[in-house]
Amino acid sequence: LQQRRGLRLSAPAAIQVTVRDALNQALDEELERDERVFLLGEEVAQYDGAYKISRGLWKKYGDKRVIDTPISEMGFAGIAVGAAMVWLRPVCEFMTFNFSMQAIDQVINSAAKTHYMSAGTIPVPIVFRGPNGASAGVAAQHSQCFAAWYGHCPGLKVVSPWSAEDAKGLLKASIRDDNPVVMLESELLYGVPFEMSEQAQSKEFVIPIGKAKIERQGTHVTLVSHSRPVGHCLEAATILSKEGVECEVINMRTIRPMDIETVEASVLKTNHLVTVEGGWPQFGVGAEICARIMEGSAFNYLDAPAVRVTGADVPMPYAKILEDNSIPQVKDIVFAVKKALNI
């Protein structure tokens, strides 16, 4: 009636959703959608998850769909891989990806390689997910980024969300994928609210694995990042904009397969490249991006060498002042951009 009277109807407003709630929503929707999906890991059931990602799911779906496991990553990861080989769709939660080292034989030798070694007859539709990278004050054995580790291995897909929409769309896509997927979340983003569009609130919303997103348009320099440092890049872009430097910020979202085409198209426009990541510099995600640009046609459009901003090449210190100096900060990104632009 309002439309017939010529009145404008406002579009449904986007809502604020934390990354934690977006992940919980994705798990809930996929458990409801497909009875083959189940979640297992330490404290995921009655306790609602160490980070409350699985809050309410055990009460809703019961013991057979949300399963608490002993503290034995090698054991429950192996159970999950075996279940995937007979066409169940397990979501295997590591309390932190540092603990996935206990199960890396299952992730790499069992999950990643089986489809190839079986001549395509045994797919392994499994998701390994949990917090990755630096947290706060948890020192060296709990603050590593495994994006480069798992991104190195053929047979895996590796995703690394930043926003709530990333988290929901990538988790749903990962659960539906017939390949093993490693989903690297950030503990420090779990409680951060992001705007979620009406489209992303749909039960059928997925983000294609292997597709980056341009978070901010720019003309002077391309900033490429994933996970929490994407936010730092946007902050740095705001600061630099006041000085007349317009940064194009690319959120990779997927580490493997890597959407290098989006990065190349941006470099063709800006002629400068800065990569930003929380992991160590040697053999890192930024190193791979720089190598791919070097080997492709976009190299001819660079007006200066690419610059990497990374975590420090040390085990993570415990002391806060040292920790802050071991993780890329906004000021480090601003400095790197000015270095790339020679200003």
GROMACS .gro file of C-alpha atoms in nm:
model
  343
    1LEU     CA    1   0.000   0.000   0.000
    2GLN     CA    2   0.281   0.237   0.087
    3GLN     CA    3   0.448   0.162  -0.246
    4ARG     CA    4   0.122   0.236  -0.431
    5ARG     CA    5   0.105   0.572  -0.254
    6GLY     CA    6   0.455   0.650  -0.377
    7LEU     CA    7   0.625   0.631  -0.039
    8ARG     CA    8   0.985   0.506  -0.025
    9LEU     CA    9   1.038   0.188   0.171
   10SER     CA   10   1.370   0.167   0.352
   11ALA     CA   11   1.580  -0.143   0.292
   12PRO     CA   12   1.608  -0.381   0.587
   13ALA     CA   13   1.883  -0.251   0.811
   14ALA     CA   14   2.206  -0.443   0.854
   15ILE     CA   15   2.268  -0.569   1.205
   16GLN     CA   16   2.574  -0.585   1.427
   17VAL     CA   17   2.696  -0.941   1.486
   18THR     CA   18   3.011  -1.059   1.663
   19VAL     CA   19   3.240  -1.309   1.493
   20ARG     CA   20   3.157  -1.555   1.775
   21ASP     CA   21   2.784  -1.532   1.702
   22ALA     CA   22   2.839  -1.555   1.327
   23LEU     CA   23   3.031  -1.882   1.369
   24ASN     CA   24   2.765  -2.014   1.607
   25GLN     CA   25   2.494  -1.925   1.356
   26ALA     CA   26   2.680  -2.098   1.073
   27LEU     CA   27   2.725  -2.418   1.275
   28ASP     CA   28   2.361  -2.414   1.384
   29GLU     CA   29   2.235  -2.369   1.027
   30GLU     CA   30   2.457  -2.642   0.883
   31LEU     CA   31   2.377  -2.891   1.160
   32GLU     CA   32   2.009  -2.828   1.088
   33ARG     CA   33   2.053  -2.845   0.711
   34ASP     CA   34   2.249  -3.172   0.684
   35GLU     CA   35   2.223  -3.458   0.932
   36ARG     CA   36   2.571  -3.578   0.829
   37VAL     CA   37   2.730  -3.271   0.988
   38PHE     CA   38   2.856  -3.307   1.344
   39LEU     CA   39   3.092  -3.113   1.571
   40LEU     CA   40   3.357  -3.267   1.793
   41GLY     CA   41   3.637  -3.133   2.009
   42GLU     CA   42   3.736  -3.048   2.363
   43GLU     CA   43   3.456  -2.889   2.570
   44VAL     CA   44   3.232  -2.821   2.268
   45ALA     CA   45   2.920  -2.982   2.421
   46GLN     CA   46   2.799  -2.918   2.778
   47TYR     CA   47   3.052  -2.637   2.831
   48ASP     CA   48   2.939  -2.464   2.507
   49GLY     CA   49   3.297  -2.449   2.375
   50ALA     CA   50   3.613  -2.297   2.520
   51TYR     CA   51   3.526  -1.972   2.340
   52LYS     CA   52   3.146  -2.027   2.339
   53ILE     CA   53   3.139  -2.079   1.963
   54SER     CA   54   2.915  -2.387   2.007
   55ARG     CA   55   2.689  -2.221   2.264
   56GLY     CA   56   2.349  -2.394   2.280
   57LEU     CA   57   2.421  -2.652   2.011
   58TRP     CA   58   2.456  -2.955   2.241
   59LYS     CA   59   2.120  -2.880   2.404
   60LYS     CA   60   1.960  -2.847   2.060
   61TYR     CA   61   2.122  -3.139   1.874
   62GLY     CA   62   2.231  -3.382   2.145
   63ASP     CA   63   2.528  -3.612   2.212
   64LYS     CA   64   2.550  -3.765   1.864
   65ARG     CA   65   2.588  -3.433   1.682
   66VAL     CA   66   2.794  -3.230   1.931
   67ILE     CA   67   3.058  -3.449   2.090
   68ASP     CA   68   3.300  -3.377   2.373
   69THR     CA   69   3.634  -3.551   2.328
   70PRO     CA   70   3.926  -3.639   2.554
   71ILE     CA   71   4.232  -3.415   2.546
   72SER     CA   72   4.387  -3.608   2.259
   73GLU     CA   73   4.409  -3.417   1.930
   74MET     CA   74   4.568  -3.706   1.743
   75GLY     CA   75   4.284  -3.932   1.856
   76PHE     CA   76   3.979  -3.719   1.787
   77ALA     CA   77   4.121  -3.573   1.465
   78GLY     CA   78   4.174  -3.931   1.345
   79ILE     CA   79   3.817  -4.023   1.437
   80ALA     CA   80   3.694  -3.720   1.243
   81VAL     CA   81   3.901  -3.803   0.934
   82GLY     CA   82   3.775  -4.161   0.938
   83ALA     CA   83   3.416  -4.037   0.966
   84ALA     CA   84   3.471  -3.806   0.668
   85MET     CA   85   3.599  -4.098   0.461
   86VAL     CA   86   3.257  -4.262   0.496
   87TRP     CA   87   3.074  -3.945   0.392
   88LEU     CA   88   2.992  -3.787   0.723
   89ARG     CA   89   3.084  -3.418   0.746
   90PRO     CA   90   3.272  -3.359   1.071
   91VAL     CA   91   3.371  -3.019   1.203
   92CYS     CA   92   3.679  -3.081   1.416
   93GLU     CA   93   3.753  -2.800   1.660
   94PHE     CA   94   4.103  -2.745   1.797
   95MET     CA   95   4.101  -2.536   2.114
   96THR     CA   96   4.387  -2.352   1.946
   97PHE     CA   97   4.568  -2.436   1.625
   98ASN     CA   98   4.887  -2.463   1.826
   99PHE     CA   99   4.740  -2.791   1.952
  100SER     CA  100   4.681  -2.907   1.594
  101MET     CA  101   5.051  -2.990   1.592
  102GLN     CA  102   4.952  -3.296   1.795
  103ALA     CA  103   4.730  -3.405   1.504
  104ILE     CA  104   4.926  -3.279   1.203
  105ASP     CA  105   4.983  -3.634   1.075
  106GLN     CA  106   4.605  -3.680   1.057
  107VAL     CA  107   4.551  -3.341   0.891
  108ILE     CA  108   4.826  -3.376   0.629
  109ASN     CA  109   4.894  -3.746   0.572
  110SER     CA  110   4.539  -3.871   0.623
  111ALA     CA  111   4.299  -3.589   0.533
  112ALA     CA  112   4.490  -3.390   0.270
  113LYS     CA  113   4.638  -3.677   0.069
  114THR     CA  114   4.372  -3.949   0.068
  115HIS     CA  115   4.161  -3.821  -0.222
  116TYR     CA  116   4.471  -3.807  -0.444
  117MET     CA  117   4.616  -4.138  -0.325
  118SER     CA  118   4.283  -4.316  -0.376
  119ALA     CA  119   4.267  -4.199  -0.740
  120GLY     CA  120   3.971  -3.978  -0.655
  121THR     CA  121   3.758  -4.250  -0.498
  122ILE     CA  122   3.771  -4.136  -0.132
  123PRO     CA  123   3.691  -3.769  -0.070
  124VAL     CA  124   3.743  -3.632   0.281
  125PRO     CA  125   3.483  -3.362   0.354
  126ILE     CA  126   3.608  -3.233   0.689
  127VAL     CA  127   3.662  -2.891   0.849
  128PHE     CA  128   3.941  -2.833   1.100
  129ARG     CA  129   3.869  -2.505   1.276
  130GLY     CA  130   3.972  -2.302   1.580
  131PRO     CA  131   4.166  -1.992   1.688
  132ASN     CA  132   4.495  -1.922   1.511
  133GLY     CA  133   4.771  -1.665   1.545
  134ALA     CA  134   4.852  -1.436   1.834
  135SER     CA  135   4.621  -1.405   2.131
  136ALA     CA  136   4.700  -1.183   2.430
  137GLY     CA  137   4.955  -1.279   2.695
  138VAL     CA  138   4.975  -1.648   2.617
  139ALA     CA  139   5.339  -1.657   2.505
  140ALA     CA  140   5.526  -1.860   2.246
  141GLN     CA  141   5.348  -2.195   2.248
  142HIS     CA  142   5.002  -2.041   2.198
  143SER     CA  143   5.065  -1.752   1.958
  144GLN     CA  144   5.173  -1.890   1.621
  145CYS     CA  145   5.005  -1.832   1.285
  146PHE     CA  146   4.969  -2.153   1.085
  147ALA     CA  147   4.845  -1.998   0.759
  148ALA     CA  148   5.175  -2.058   0.582
  149TRP     CA  149   5.213  -2.407   0.734
  150TYR     CA  150   4.881  -2.539   0.610
  151GLY     CA  151   4.875  -2.319   0.299
  152HIS     CA  152   5.190  -2.502   0.189
  153CYS     CA  153   5.015  -2.840   0.160
  154PRO     CA  154   4.834  -2.961  -0.154
  155GLY     CA  155   4.507  -3.135  -0.083
  156LEU     CA  156   4.394  -2.879   0.175
  157LYS     CA  157   4.189  -2.565   0.136
  158VAL     CA  158   4.276  -2.294   0.388
  159VAL     CA  159   4.051  -2.002   0.482
  160SER     CA  160   4.120  -1.713   0.718
  161PRO     CA  161   3.821  -1.488   0.798
  162TRP     CA  162   3.827  -1.131   0.927
  163SER     CA  163   3.470  -1.004   0.965
  164ALA     CA  164   3.152  -1.169   1.091
  165GLU     CA  165   3.032  -1.212   0.731
  166ASP     CA  166   3.364  -1.377   0.643
  167ALA     CA  167   3.331  -1.612   0.938
  168LYS     CA  168   2.976  -1.719   0.863
  169GLY     CA  169   3.008  -1.743   0.485
  170LEU     CA  170   3.342  -1.923   0.484
  171LEU     CA  171   3.245  -2.173   0.756
  172LYS     CA  172   2.926  -2.268   0.572
  173ALA     CA  173   3.117  -2.301   0.244
  174SER     CA  174   3.384  -2.511   0.418
  175ILE     CA  175   3.130  -2.752   0.568
  176ARG     CA  176   2.965  -2.798   0.228
  177ASP     CA  177   3.295  -2.851   0.046
  178ASP     CA  178   3.400  -3.207  -0.039
  179ASN     CA  179   3.766  -3.136   0.042
  180PRO     CA  180   3.940  -3.101   0.379
  181VAL     CA  181   3.934  -2.736   0.483
  182VAL     CA  182   4.144  -2.568   0.752
  183MET     CA  183   3.965  -2.264   0.894
  184LEU     CA  184   4.196  -2.030   1.083
  185GLU     CA  185   4.003  -1.795   1.311
  186SER     CA  186   4.133  -1.518   1.539
  187GLU     CA  187   4.062  -1.543   1.909
  188LEU     CA  188   4.099  -1.167   1.940
  189LEU     CA  189   3.817  -1.114   1.688
  190TYR     CA  190   3.560  -1.346   1.850
  191GLY     CA  191   3.400  -1.068   2.055
  192VAL     CA  192   3.429  -0.796   1.790
  193PRO     CA  193   3.099  -0.685   1.631
  194PHE     CA  194   3.076  -0.627   1.256
  195GLU     CA  195   2.792  -0.510   1.036
  196MET     CA  196   2.614  -0.804   0.876
  197SER     CA  197   2.406  -0.738   0.565
  198GLU     CA  198   2.057  -0.874   0.506
  199GLN     CA  199   2.204  -1.112   0.247
  200ALA     CA  200   2.450  -1.254   0.499
  201GLN     CA  201   2.168  -1.324   0.744
  202SER     CA  202   2.021  -1.578   0.501
  203LYS     CA  203   2.062  -1.949   0.575
  204GLU     CA  204   2.194  -1.997   0.221
  205PHE     CA  205   2.464  -1.730   0.244
  206VAL     CA  206   2.807  -1.867   0.157
  207ILE     CA  207   3.133  -1.701   0.052
  208PRO     CA  208   3.311  -1.884  -0.230
  209ILE     CA  209   3.638  -2.037  -0.116
  210GLY     CA  210   3.924  -1.886  -0.316
  211LYS     CA  211   3.782  -1.536  -0.364
  212ALA     CA  212   3.934  -1.225  -0.203
  213LYS     CA  213   3.738  -0.910  -0.119
  214ILE     CA  214   3.833  -0.547  -0.172
  215GLU     CA  215   3.745  -0.384   0.160
  216ARG     CA  216   3.847  -0.033   0.054
  217GLN     CA  217   3.909   0.116  -0.289
  218GLY     CA  218   4.230   0.312  -0.345
  219THR     CA  219   4.466   0.435  -0.613
  220HIS     CA  220   4.814   0.476  -0.463
  221VAL     CA  221   4.908   0.147  -0.296
  222THR     CA  222   4.766  -0.205  -0.256
  223LEU     CA  223   4.751  -0.344   0.099
  224VAL     CA  224   4.694  -0.721   0.110
  225SER     CA  225   4.617  -0.900   0.436
  226HIS     CA  226   4.409  -1.169   0.606
  227SER     CA  227   4.249  -1.223   0.946
  228ARG     CA  228   4.289  -0.960   1.218
  229PRO     CA  229   4.554  -0.746   1.038
  230VAL     CA  230   4.287  -0.653   0.779
  231GLY     CA  231   4.143  -0.423   1.044
  232HIS     CA  232   4.487  -0.272   1.103
  233CYS     CA  233   4.520  -0.210   0.729
  234LEU     CA  234   4.188  -0.025   0.723
  235GLU     CA  235   4.296   0.187   1.019
  236ALA     CA  236   4.626   0.266   0.847
  237ALA     CA  237   4.438   0.352   0.526
  238THR     CA  238   4.223   0.603   0.718
  239ILE     CA  239   4.533   0.768   0.864
  240LEU     CA  240   4.713   0.781   0.530
  241SER     CA  241   4.405   0.919   0.355
  242LYS     CA  242   4.441   1.234   0.565
  243GLU     CA  243   4.787   1.273   0.411
  244GLY     CA  244   4.659   1.229   0.058
  245VAL     CA  245   4.751   0.861   0.019
  246GLU     CA  246   4.463   0.635  -0.087
  247CYS     CA  247   4.518   0.267  -0.003
  248GLU     CA  248   4.333  -0.019  -0.165
  249VAL     CA  249   4.279  -0.281   0.107
  250ILE     CA  250   4.234  -0.645   0.001
  251ASN     CA  251   4.106  -0.906   0.246
  252MET     CA  252   4.241  -1.236   0.112
  253ARG     CA  253   3.988  -1.451   0.306
  254THR     CA  254   4.136  -1.765   0.145
  255ILE     CA  255   4.503  -1.864   0.174
  256ARG     CA  256   4.473  -2.173  -0.047
  257PRO     CA  257   4.367  -2.153  -0.326
  258MET     CA  258   4.495  -1.796  -0.342
  259ASP     CA  259   4.305  -1.530  -0.538
  260ILE     CA  260   4.612  -1.371  -0.693
  261GLU     CA  261   4.403  -1.228  -0.980
  262THR     CA  262   4.238  -0.974  -0.749
  263VAL     CA  263   4.579  -0.868  -0.618
  264GLU     CA  264   4.720  -0.839  -0.972
  265ALA     CA  265   4.428  -0.624  -1.085
  266SER     CA  266   4.483  -0.393  -0.790
  267VAL     CA  267   4.859  -0.365  -0.850
  268LEU     CA  268   4.789  -0.274  -1.212
  269LYS     CA  269   4.592   0.022  -1.075
  270THR     CA  270   4.810   0.132  -0.781
  271ASN     CA  271   5.160   0.027  -0.896
  272HIS     CA  272   5.264  -0.046  -0.537
  273LEU     CA  273   5.222  -0.349  -0.308
  274VAL     CA  274   5.244  -0.397   0.070
  275THR     CA  275   5.152  -0.729   0.234
  276VAL     CA  276   5.057  -0.753   0.602
  277GLU     CA  277   5.035  -1.065   0.820
  278GLY     CA  278   5.076  -1.173   1.181
  279GLY     CA  279   5.295  -1.473   1.100
  280TRP     CA  280   5.671  -1.501   1.075
  281PRO     CA  281   5.845  -1.352   0.770
  282GLN     CA  282   6.034  -1.651   0.629
  283PHE     CA  283   5.826  -1.853   0.379
  284GLY     CA  284   5.518  -1.658   0.486
  285VAL     CA  285   5.190  -1.575   0.312
  286GLY     CA  286   5.326  -1.234   0.214
  287ALA     CA  287   5.634  -1.396   0.064
  288GLU     CA  288   5.410  -1.615  -0.153
  289ILE     CA  289   5.200  -1.317  -0.268
  290CYS     CA  290   5.514  -1.122  -0.358
  291ALA     CA  291   5.656  -1.420  -0.549
  292ARG     CA  292   5.333  -1.467  -0.746
  293ILE     CA  293   5.328  -1.097  -0.840
  294MET     CA  294   5.697  -1.116  -0.934
  295GLU     CA  295   5.629  -1.413  -1.165
  296GLY     CA  296   5.323  -1.259  -1.334
  297SER     CA  297   5.249  -0.970  -1.564
  298ALA     CA  298   5.166  -0.736  -1.273
  299PHE     CA  299   5.540  -0.717  -1.194
  300ASN     CA  300   5.585  -0.488  -1.494
  301TYR     CA  301   5.348  -0.237  -1.333
  302LEU     CA  302   5.530  -0.208  -1.000
  303ASP     CA  303   5.698   0.129  -0.952
  304ALA     CA  304   5.886   0.011  -0.642
  305PRO     CA  305   5.975  -0.317  -0.470
  306ALA     CA  306   5.694  -0.486  -0.279
  307VAL     CA  307   5.717  -0.450   0.100
  308ARG     CA  308   5.623  -0.711   0.362
  309VAL     CA  309   5.494  -0.631   0.711
  310THR     CA  310   5.506  -0.942   0.932
  311GLY     CA  311   5.539  -1.063   1.285
  312ALA     CA  312   5.887  -1.052   1.431
  313ASP     CA  313   6.115  -1.349   1.354
  314VAL     CA  314   6.113  -1.468   1.716
  315PRO     CA  315   5.900  -1.696   1.933
  316MET     CA  316   5.624  -1.481   2.084
  317PRO     CA  317   5.738  -1.314   2.410
  318TYR     CA  318   5.513  -1.313   2.715
  319ALA     CA  319   5.575  -0.955   2.833
  320LYS     CA  320   5.313  -0.720   2.684
  321ILE     CA  321   5.558  -0.455   2.564
  322LEU     CA  322   5.761  -0.721   2.381
  323GLU     CA  323   5.445  -0.888   2.250
  324ASP     CA  324   5.325  -0.557   2.105
  325ASN     CA  325   5.658  -0.513   1.930
  326SER     CA  326   5.638  -0.865   1.784
  327ILE     CA  327   5.299  -0.817   1.616
  328PRO     CA  328   5.238  -0.576   1.324
  329GLN     CA  329   5.081  -0.252   1.445
  330VAL     CA  330   4.906   0.022   1.251
  331LYS     CA  331   5.216   0.241   1.271
  332ASP     CA  332   5.421  -0.034   1.107
  333ILE     CA  333   5.180  -0.045   0.813
  334VAL     CA  334   5.188   0.333   0.775
  335PHE     CA  335   5.570   0.322   0.777
  336ALA     CA  336   5.575   0.042   0.516
  337VAL     CA  337   5.338   0.231   0.284
  338LYS     CA  338   5.552   0.543   0.303
  339LYS     CA  339   5.860   0.332   0.235
  340ALA     CA  340   5.695   0.178  -0.072
  341LEU     CA  341   5.589   0.521  -0.198
  342ASN     CA  342   5.923   0.681  -0.105
  343ILE     CA  343   5.760   0.958   0.096
   0.00000   0.00000   0.00000
